mmCIF file of C-alpha atoms in Angstrom:
data_model
loop_
_atom_site.group_PDB
_atom_site.id
_atom_site.type_symbol
_atom_site.label_atom_id
_atom_site.label_comp_id
_atom_site.label_asym_id
_atom_site.label_seq_id
_atom_site.Cartn_x
_atom_site.Cartn_y
_atom_site.Cartn_z
ATOM 1 C CA MET M 1234 71.888 73.666 -99.499
ATOM 2 C CA SER M 1235 69.916 74.457 -102.442
ATOM 3 C CA ASP M 1236 66.707 77.210 -102.044
ATOM 4 C CA ALA M 1237 65.638 73.788 -103.795
ATOM 5 C CA PHE M 1238 65.293 71.744 -101.441
ATOM 6 C CA THR M 1239 64.338 72.625 -97.733
ATOM 7 C CA THR M 1240 63.551 70.656 -95.392
ATOM 8 C CA ARG M 1241 62.037 70.964 -91.454
ATOM 9 C CA ILE M 1242 61.001 68.951 -88.011
ATOM 10 C CA LEU M 1243 57.779 69.456 -86.521
ATOM 11 C CA ASN M 1244 57.650 68.066 -82.999
ATOM 12 C CA ILE M 1245 54.231 66.939 -82.157
ATOM 13 C CA SER M 1246 52.767 66.084 -79.272
ATOM 14 C CA THR M 1247 49.468 63.946 -79.454
ATOM 15 C CA GLY M 1248 48.997 63.040 -75.753
ATOM 16 C CA THR M 1249 47.472 59.774 -74.234
ATOM 17 C CA GLU M 1250 44.877 58.947 -76.675
ATOM 18 C CA GLU M 1251 44.694 57.540 -80.285
ATOM 19 C CA THR M 1252 44.575 60.773 -82.349
ATOM 20 C CA VAL M 1253 44.357 62.071 -86.392
ATOM 21 C CA THR M 1254 46.545 65.942 -85.908
ATOM 22 C CA ASP M 1255 45.874 68.227 -88.617
ATOM 23 C CA LEU M 1256 48.676 68.894 -90.160
ATOM 24 C CA THR M 1257 47.975 71.279 -93.057
ATOM 25 C CA ARG M 1258 48.732 74.822 -91.161
ATOM 26 C CA ASP M 1259 51.965 73.730 -90.433
ATOM 27 C CA CYS M 1260 52.365 72.487 -94.274
ATOM 28 C CA GLU M 1261 51.246 75.672 -95.595
ATOM 29 C CA GLN M 1262 53.438 77.774 -93.104
ATOM 30 C CA PHE M 1263 56.132 75.998 -93.877
ATOM 31 C CA LEU M 1264 55.760 76.753 -97.843
ATOM 32 C CA ARG M 1265 54.769 80.342 -96.902
ATOM 33 C CA GLU M 1266 58.154 80.453 -95.516
ATOM 34 C CA ASN M 1267 60.282 78.494 -97.987
ATOM 35 C CA ALA M 1268 58.820 77.816 -101.621
ATOM 36 C CA ALA M 1269 58.715 82.100 -102.109
ATOM 37 C CA GLY M 1270 56.601 80.953 -105.034
ATOM 38 C CA ARG M 1271 57.532 78.056 -106.666
ATOM 39 C CA ASP M 1272 55.906 75.045 -107.667
ATOM 40 C CA GLY M 1273 57.335 71.573 -106.848
ATOM 41 C CA LEU M 1274 56.577 68.650 -103.988
ATOM 42 C CA LEU M 1275 55.573 69.009 -100.542
ATOM 43 C CA ASN M 1276 56.920 65.457 -98.748
ATOM 44 C CA ILE M 1277 55.712 64.926 -95.486
ATOM 45 C CA PHE M 1278 57.159 61.738 -93.380
ATOM 46 C CA VAL M 1279 56.481 60.051 -90.125
ATOM 47 C CA PRO M 1280 60.421 58.725 -88.668
ATOM 48 C CA HIS M 1281 58.247 56.340 -86.340
ATOM 49 C CA ALA M 1282 57.534 52.785 -86.814
ATOM 50 C CA THR M 1283 53.808 53.485 -85.421
ATOM 51 C CA ALA M 1284 52.175 56.395 -86.913
ATOM 52 C CA GLY M 1285 50.912 57.372 -90.551
ATOM 53 C CA VAL M 1286 50.182 60.442 -92.497
ATOM 54 C CA ALA M 1287 46.786 60.608 -94.207
ATOM 55 C CA VAL M 1288 45.352 63.197 -96.773
ATOM 56 C CA ILE M 1289 41.445 63.064 -95.574
ATOM 57 C CA GLU M 1290 38.713 65.467 -94.306
ATOM 58 C CA THR M 1291 38.552 66.990 -90.881
ATOM 59 C CA GLY M 1292 36.214 68.273 -88.530
ATOM 60 C CA ALA M 1293 32.762 66.128 -89.949
ATOM 61 C CA GLY M 1294 33.615 63.070 -88.020
ATOM 62 C CA SER M 1295 36.353 61.431 -91.004
ATOM 63 C CA ASP M 1296 38.983 61.924 -88.488
ATOM 64 C CA ASP M 1297 36.891 59.427 -86.033
ATOM 65 C CA ASP M 1298 35.633 57.835 -88.488
ATOM 66 C CA LEU M 1299 39.017 56.866 -89.529
ATOM 67 C CA LEU M 1300 39.883 55.951 -86.187
ATOM 68 C CA ALA M 1301 36.844 53.163 -85.516
ATOM 69 C CA ALA M 1302 37.703 51.743 -88.990
ATOM 70 C CA LEU M 1303 41.331 51.277 -87.295
ATOM 71 C CA HIS M 1304 39.474 49.822 -84.955
ATOM 72 C CA THR M 1305 37.612 47.239 -87.186
ATOM 73 C CA LEU M 1306 40.585 46.119 -89.257
ATOM 74 C CA LEU M 1307 43.338 46.442 -86.224
ATOM 75 C CA PRO M 1308 41.991 45.626 -83.184
ATOM 76 C CA ALA M 1309 43.825 46.560 -79.383
ATOM 77 C CA ASP M 1310 43.403 42.779 -78.910
ATOM 78 C CA ASN M 1311 46.200 39.967 -77.597
ATOM 79 C CA ARG M 1312 46.193 38.444 -81.435
ATOM 80 C CA TRP M 1313 49.493 40.461 -82.219
ATOM 81 C CA GLN M 1314 53.327 38.726 -82.153
ATOM 82 C CA HIS M 1315 54.425 42.069 -81.119
ATOM 83 C CA ARG M 1316 53.797 41.907 -77.946
ATOM 84 C CA HIS M 1317 55.418 44.885 -75.512
ATOM 85 C CA GLY M 1318 53.573 48.159 -74.442
ATOM 86 C CA THR M 1319 50.039 48.621 -74.018
ATOM 87 C CA PRO M 1320 47.664 45.625 -74.691
ATOM 88 C CA GLY M 1321 46.779 45.300 -78.449
ATOM 89 C CA HIS M 1322 50.210 47.577 -78.939
ATOM 90 C CA GLY M 1323 51.770 44.967 -81.693
ATOM 91 C CA ARG M 1324 48.445 46.356 -83.975
ATOM 92 C CA ASP M 1325 50.490 49.732 -84.240
ATOM 93 C CA HIS M 1326 53.555 48.438 -85.962
ATOM 94 C CA VAL M 1327 50.756 47.223 -88.724
ATOM 95 C CA LEU M 1328 49.496 50.855 -89.048
ATOM 96 C CA PRO M 1329 51.754 52.061 -91.508
ATOM 97 C CA ALA M 1330 50.976 49.287 -93.984
ATOM 98 C CA PHE M 1331 47.265 51.381 -94.035
ATOM 99 C CA VAL M 1332 48.280 54.820 -93.575
ATOM 100 C CA PRO M 1333 51.504 54.956 -94.944
ATOM 101 C CA PRO M 1334 54.486 56.693 -92.356
ATOM 102 C CA HIS M 1335 55.053 59.309 -95.914
ATOM 103 C CA ALA M 1336 52.959 61.352 -98.539
ATOM 104 C CA THR M 1337 54.093 63.797 -101.648
ATOM 105 C CA LEU M 1338 51.382 66.604 -101.993
ATOM 106 C CA PRO M 1339 51.989 68.772 -105.345
ATOM 107 C CA VAL M 1340 52.728 72.310 -104.767
ATOM 108 C CA ILE M 1341 51.905 75.439 -107.308
ATOM 109 C CA GLY M 1342 53.030 78.847 -106.985
ATOM 110 C CA GLY M 1343 54.338 78.202 -103.313
ATOM 111 C CA ARG M 1344 50.563 77.423 -102.168
ATOM 112 C CA LEU M 1345 49.813 73.090 -101.304
ATOM 113 C CA GLU M 1346 47.059 72.132 -103.572
ATOM 114 C CA LEU M 1347 44.700 69.704 -101.919
ATOM 115 C CA GLY M 1348 41.171 69.443 -102.491
ATOM 116 C CA THR M 1349 38.376 71.482 -100.994
ATOM 117 C CA TRP M 1350 37.717 69.117 -98.140
ATOM 118 C CA GLN M 1351 41.096 68.058 -97.939
ATOM 119 C CA SER M 1352 43.469 68.232 -94.510
ATOM 120 C CA VAL M 1353 46.842 66.343 -94.192
ATOM 121 C CA CYS M 1354 46.814 64.555 -90.959
ATOM 122 C CA LEU M 1355 49.352 62.959 -88.653
ATOM 123 C CA VAL M 1356 47.643 59.091 -87.488
ATOM 124 C CA ASP M 1357 48.942 58.358 -84.421
ATOM 125 C CA THR M 1358 47.183 54.836 -82.428
ATOM 126 C CA ASN M 1359 50.342 54.535 -80.593
ATOM 127 C CA VAL M 1360 49.302 55.320 -77.187
ATOM 128 C CA ASP M 1361 52.391 54.602 -75.621
ATOM 129 C CA ASN M 1362 54.668 57.513 -77.806
ATOM 130 C CA THR M 1363 53.069 61.025 -76.914
ATOM 131 C CA ASN M 1364 56.250 62.781 -78.605
ATOM 132 C CA ARG M 1365 56.317 62.594 -82.634
ATOM 133 C CA GLN M 1366 58.506 63.837 -85.227
ATOM 134 C CA VAL M 1367 57.621 64.576 -88.984
ATOM 135 C CA ARG M 1368 59.667 66.191 -91.169
ATOM 136 C CA LEU M 1369 58.532 68.546 -93.883
ATOM 137 C CA SER M 1370 60.738 68.917 -97.129
ATOM 138 C CA PHE M 1371 60.189 71.014 -100.631
ATOM 139 C CA LEU M 1372 61.368 70.313 -103.300
ATOM 140 C CA GLY M 1373 60.861 72.712 -106.297
#
């Protein structure tokens, strides 16, 4: 495989509560090991039907605000047609329409180009699946 394209799978344990998990350090480490100072694109992809990737501020309450907003938009109740698993689990299958399962971000000089307060995060509202995979791919 050409060194212009490199990929890695991260295995993330999200636990039994809805969560926003910061992946920024993992992304930066991957780029330090693989980008070799090149410009390119980092793609983050979650191969799950009930999780997504968001670029948001974390640590100042925004991650909790995101989960609260998702509760308002997608309540965990019995309105959903998809009804297996934990009550309200159908909403987890709608989540990727609001928080997509991917993001593609610029890499300049081997470094992730994020704004001052931006972080790359895994958003997981599915408490039935505590183990997630995240694929990082660099093209440069």
